[in-house]
PDB file of C-alpha atoms and ligand atoms in Angstrom:
ATOM      1  CA  UNK A 181       2.140 -16.829  -4.855  1.00  0.00           C
ATOM      2  CA  UNK A 182       3.500 -14.353  -2.341  1.00  0.00           C
ATOM      3  CA  UNK A 183       2.593 -14.746   1.327  1.00  0.00           C
ATOM      4  CA  UNK A 184       2.556 -12.649   4.499  1.00  0.00           C
ATOM      5  CA  UNK A 185       6.122 -13.554   5.443  1.00  0.00           C
ATOM      6  CA  UNK A 186       7.239 -12.129   2.090  1.00  0.00           C
ATOM      7  CA  UNK A 187       5.518  -8.885   3.090  1.00  0.00           C
ATOM      8  CA  UNK A 188       7.120  -8.846   6.547  1.00  0.00           C
ATOM      9  CA  UNK A 189      10.535  -9.204   4.945  1.00  0.00           C
ATOM     10  CA  UNK A 190       9.921  -6.417   2.436  1.00  0.00           C
ATOM     11  CA  UNK A 191       8.666  -4.137   5.218  1.00  0.00           C
ATOM     12  CA  UNK A 192      11.769  -4.775   7.339  1.00  0.00           C
ATOM     13  CA  UNK A 193      14.108  -4.138   4.413  1.00  0.00           C
ATOM     14  CA  UNK A 194      12.375  -0.969   3.276  1.00  0.00           C
ATOM     15  CA  UNK A 195      12.217   0.316   6.841  1.00  0.00           C
ATOM     16  CA  UNK A 196      15.891  -0.392   7.526  1.00  0.00           C
ATOM     17  CA  UNK A 197      17.239   0.945   4.218  1.00  0.00           C
ATOM     18  CA  UNK A 198      14.969   3.868   3.450  1.00  0.00           C
ATOM     19  CA  UNK A 199      13.421   4.955   6.755  1.00  0.00           C
ATOM     20  CA  UNK A 200      16.333   4.326   9.141  1.00  0.00           C
ATOM     21  CA  UNK A 201      15.483   7.253  11.438  1.00  0.00           C
ATOM     22  CA  UNK A 202      11.787   6.339  11.745  1.00  0.00           C
ATOM     23  CA  UNK A 203      11.178   4.934  15.209  1.00  0.00           C
ATOM     24  CA  UNK A 204       9.048   1.795  15.410  1.00  0.00           C
ATOM     25  CA  UNK A 205       6.953   2.777  18.398  1.00  0.00           C
ATOM     26  CA  UNK A 206       4.559  -0.160  18.393  1.00  0.00           C
ATOM     27  CA  UNK A 207       4.072  -3.516  16.691  1.00  0.00           C
ATOM     28  CA  UNK A 208       3.550  -2.992  12.994  1.00  0.00           C
ATOM     29  CA  UNK A 209       1.852  -5.955  11.361  1.00  0.00           C
ATOM     30  CA  UNK A 210       1.612  -6.379   7.634  1.00  0.00           C
ATOM     31  CA  UNK A 211      -0.671  -8.725   5.745  1.00  0.00           C
ATOM     32  CA  UNK A 212      -2.497  -9.310   2.522  1.00  0.00           C
ATOM     33  CA  UNK A 213      -6.143  -8.422   2.858  1.00  0.00           C
ATOM     34  CA  UNK A 214      -9.197  -8.110   0.653  1.00  0.00           C
ATOM     35  CA  UNK A 215      -9.262  -8.021  -3.115  1.00  0.00           C
ATOM     36  CA  UNK A 216      -9.643  -4.401  -4.022  1.00  0.00           C
ATOM     37  CA  UNK A 217     -10.125  -2.896  -7.438  1.00  0.00           C
ATOM     38  CA  UNK A 218      -9.656   0.686  -6.265  1.00  0.00           C
ATOM     39  CA  UNK A 219      -7.020   0.643  -3.558  1.00  0.00           C
ATOM     40  CA  UNK A 220      -3.589  -0.845  -3.124  1.00  0.00           C
ATOM     41  CA  UNK A 221      -3.303  -0.727   0.639  1.00  0.00           C
ATOM     42  CA  UNK A 222      -4.266   0.905   3.900  1.00  0.00           C
ATOM     43  CA  UNK A 223      -2.988   1.512   7.410  1.00  0.00           C
ATOM     44  CA  UNK A 224      -5.062   1.057  10.510  1.00  0.00           C
ATOM     45  CA  UNK A 225      -4.591   1.326  14.263  1.00  0.00           C
ATOM     46  CA  UNK A 226      -6.030  -1.799  15.875  1.00  0.00           C
ATOM     47  CA  UNK A 227      -7.760  -2.006  19.256  1.00  0.00           C
ATOM     48  CA  UNK A 228      -4.664  -3.833  20.505  1.00  0.00           C
ATOM     49  CA  UNK A 229      -2.684  -0.621  19.707  1.00  0.00           C
ATOM     50  CA  UNK A 230      -0.755  -2.466  17.029  1.00  0.00           C
ATOM     51  CA  UNK A 231      -0.653  -0.884  13.608  1.00  0.00           C
ATOM     52  CA  UNK A 232      -1.835  -2.939  10.674  1.00  0.00           C
ATOM     53  CA  UNK A 233      -0.613  -2.330   7.159  1.00  0.00           C
ATOM     54  CA  UNK A 234      -2.836  -4.131   4.671  1.00  0.00           C
ATOM     55  CA  UNK A 235      -1.747  -4.835   1.110  1.00  0.00           C
ATOM     56  CA  UNK A 236      -4.297  -5.690  -1.569  1.00  0.00           C
ATOM     57  CA  UNK A 237      -4.737  -9.474  -1.483  1.00  0.00           C
ATOM     58  CA  UNK A 238      -4.640  -9.567  -5.269  1.00  0.00           C
ATOM     59  CA  UNK A 239      -0.961  -8.573  -5.048  1.00  0.00           C
ATOM     60  CA  UNK A 240      -0.101 -12.121  -3.933  1.00  0.00           C
ATOM     61  CA  UNK A 241      -0.308 -12.811  -7.633  1.00  0.00           C
ATOM     62  CA  UNK A 242       3.075 -12.438  -9.298  1.00  0.00           C
ATOM     63  CA  UNK A 243       1.599 -10.592 -12.282  1.00  0.00           C
ATOM     64  CA  UNK A 244       1.910  -7.575  -9.976  1.00  0.00           C
ATOM     65  CA  UNK A 245       5.465  -6.208 -10.197  1.00  0.00           C
ATOM     66  CA  UNK A 246       7.358  -6.154  -6.921  1.00  0.00           C
ATOM     67  CA  UNK A 247       7.964  -2.396  -7.041  1.00  0.00           C
ATOM     68  CA  UNK A 248       4.204  -1.823  -6.804  1.00  0.00           C
ATOM     69  CA  UNK A 249       4.225  -3.644  -3.465  1.00  0.00           C
ATOM     70  CA  UNK A 250       7.352  -1.806  -2.284  1.00  0.00           C
ATOM     71  CA  UNK A 251       5.800   1.503  -3.164  1.00  0.00           C
ATOM     72  CA  UNK A 252       2.553   0.631  -1.385  1.00  0.00           C
ATOM     73  CA  UNK A 253       4.496  -0.332   1.748  1.00  0.00           C
ATOM     74  CA  UNK A 254       6.514   2.907   1.591  1.00  0.00           C
ATOM     75  CA  UNK A 255       3.313   4.932   1.109  1.00  0.00           C
ATOM     76  CA  UNK A 256       1.742   3.422   4.243  1.00  0.00           C
ATOM     77  CA  UNK A 257       4.986   3.882   6.199  1.00  0.00           C
ATOM     78  CA  UNK A 258       4.862   7.577   5.413  1.00  0.00           C
ATOM     79  CA  UNK A 259       1.364   7.737   6.903  1.00  0.00           C
ATOM     80  CA  UNK A 260       2.856   6.023   9.963  1.00  0.00           C
ATOM     81  CA  UNK A 261       5.639   8.600  10.081  1.00  0.00           C
ATOM     82  CA  UNK A 262       3.132  11.447   9.795  1.00  0.00           C
ATOM     83  CA  UNK A 263       1.204  10.097  12.781  1.00  0.00           C
ATOM     84  CA  UNK A 264      -1.773   8.580  10.998  1.00  0.00           C
ATOM     85  CA  UNK A 265      -2.807   5.304  12.619  1.00  0.00           C
ATOM     86  CA  UNK A 266       0.471   5.271  14.512  1.00  0.00           C
ATOM     87  CA  UNK A 267       1.751   6.408  17.916  1.00  0.00           C
ATOM     88  CA  UNK A 268       3.807   9.180  16.265  1.00  0.00           C
ATOM     89  CA  UNK A 269       2.702  12.751  16.695  1.00  0.00           C
ATOM     90  CA  UNK A 270       0.203  13.791  14.021  1.00  0.00           C
ATOM     91  CA  UNK A 271       1.992  16.243  11.731  1.00  0.00           C
ATOM     92  CA  UNK A 272      -0.835  17.177   9.367  1.00  0.00           C
ATOM     93  CA  UNK A 273      -4.588  17.495   9.464  1.00  0.00           C
ATOM     94  CA  UNK A 274      -5.258  15.166   6.522  1.00  0.00           C
ATOM     95  CA  UNK A 275      -3.170  12.163   5.428  1.00  0.00           C
ATOM     96  CA  UNK A 276      -2.949  13.241   1.764  1.00  0.00           C
ATOM     97  CA  UNK A 277      -3.074  17.030   2.014  1.00  0.00           C
ATOM     98  CA  UNK A 278      -0.813  18.904  -0.407  1.00  0.00           C
ATOM     99  CA  UNK A 279       0.577  15.723  -1.946  1.00  0.00           C
ATOM    100  CA  UNK A 280       2.652  15.144   1.226  1.00  0.00           C
ATOM    101  CA  UNK A 281       2.974  11.401   0.702  1.00  0.00           C
ATOM    102  CA  UNK A 282       4.294  11.605  -2.846  1.00  0.00           C
ATOM    103  CA  UNK A 283       6.642  14.452  -1.928  1.00  0.00           C
ATOM    104  CA  UNK A 284       8.131  12.321   0.835  1.00  0.00           C
ATOM    105  CA  UNK A 285       8.353   9.317  -1.526  1.00  0.00           C
ATOM    106  CA  UNK A 286      10.341  11.414  -3.993  1.00  0.00           C
ATOM    107  CA  UNK A 287      12.611  12.623  -1.190  1.00  0.00           C
ATOM    108  CA  UNK A 288      13.263   8.995  -0.211  1.00  0.00           C
ATOM    109  CA  UNK A 289      14.251   7.954  -3.725  1.00  0.00           C
ATOM    110  CA  UNK A 290      10.969   6.519  -5.022  1.00  0.00           C
ATOM    111  CA  UNK A 291      10.521   9.071  -7.831  1.00  0.00           C
ATOM    112  CA  UNK A 292      11.262   6.654 -10.643  1.00  0.00           C
ATOM    113  CA  UNK A 293       8.963   4.013  -9.139  1.00  0.00           C
ATOM    114  CA  UNK A 294       6.179   6.578  -8.848  1.00  0.00           C
ATOM    115  CA  UNK A 295       6.525   7.293 -12.560  1.00  0.00           C
ATOM    116  CA  UNK A 296       6.421   3.581 -13.338  1.00  0.00           C
ATOM    117  CA  UNK A 297       3.413   3.113 -11.077  1.00  0.00           C
ATOM    118  CA  UNK A 298       1.541   5.821 -12.967  1.00  0.00           C
ATOM    119  CA  UNK A 299       2.163   3.931 -16.205  1.00  0.00           C
ATOM    120  CA  UNK A 300       1.141   0.666 -14.547  1.00  0.00           C
ATOM    121  CA  UNK A 301      -2.133   2.164 -13.317  1.00  0.00           C
ATOM    122  CA  UNK A 302      -2.836   3.572 -16.757  1.00  0.00           C
ATOM    123  CA  UNK A 303      -1.755   0.657 -18.931  1.00  0.00           C
ATOM    124  CA  UNK A 304      -1.880  -2.577 -16.938  1.00  0.00           C
ATOM    125  CA  UNK A 305      -4.189  -2.304 -13.958  1.00  0.00           C
ATOM    126  CA  UNK A 306      -7.477  -1.768 -15.849  1.00  0.00           C
ATOM    127  CA  UNK A 307      -6.976  -5.010 -17.811  1.00  0.00           C
ATOM    128  CA  UNK A 308      -6.138  -6.932 -14.631  1.00  0.00           C
ATOM    129  CA  UNK A 309      -9.256  -5.574 -12.961  1.00  0.00           C
ATOM    130  CA  UNK A 310     -11.385  -6.510 -15.939  1.00  0.00           C
ATOM    131  CA  UNK A 311      -9.968 -10.014 -16.022  1.00  0.00           C
ATOM    132  CA  UNK A 312      -9.956 -10.742 -12.304  1.00  0.00           C
ATOM    133  CA  UNK A 313     -12.716  -8.694 -10.703  1.00  0.00           C
ATOM    134  CA  UNK A 314     -15.884  -9.472 -12.647  1.00  0.00           C
ATOM    135  CA  UNK A 315     -18.651  -7.069 -11.787  1.00  0.00           C
ATOM    136  CA  UNK A 316     -21.780  -8.567 -10.289  1.00  0.00           C
ATOM    137  CA  UNK A 317     -24.661  -7.996 -12.628  1.00  0.00           C
ATOM    138  CA  UNK A 318     -27.852  -6.589 -11.251  1.00  0.00           C
ATOM    139  CA  UNK A 319     -29.762  -9.034 -13.399  1.00  0.00           C
ATOM    140  CA  UNK A 320     -29.035 -12.231 -15.268  1.00  0.00           C
ATOM    141  CA  UNK A 321     -30.281 -13.479 -18.570  1.00  0.00           C
ATOM    142  CA  UNK A 322     -30.908 -16.944 -17.174  1.00  0.00           C
TER     143      UNK A 322
HETATM  144 ZN1   ZN B1485      -2.544   6.986   1.571  1.00  0.00          ZN
END
């Protein structure tokens, strides 16, 4: 199982290699959180003024390919760069307007991973959800 120090290492590597000009203006924490069927991650500005990047807790499981985690980290870093939940100047009104995140991901060399992620979401993720996130029934037979 992956842990939070794995995430911290991935974040540092991705930041250094692929976002070298992006200034780290505050503490950026990263951790596994929740167990979400419909989102891979989020970014949040905490009361302490640190930024928190959360990665779906289910992704500790090694059935999730590593590039899915890398891509999720890069996606949240782009929000940080655009000034959403970060001390950077806000560059857009909405975090996902006009496909700005994916455009930036392509620019940074994640195009092939984005294509693979699309396939993963279509072919693999629904089965994993079905297997690992049983829906609560509104009634039981006994
Ligand atoms: Zn987003």
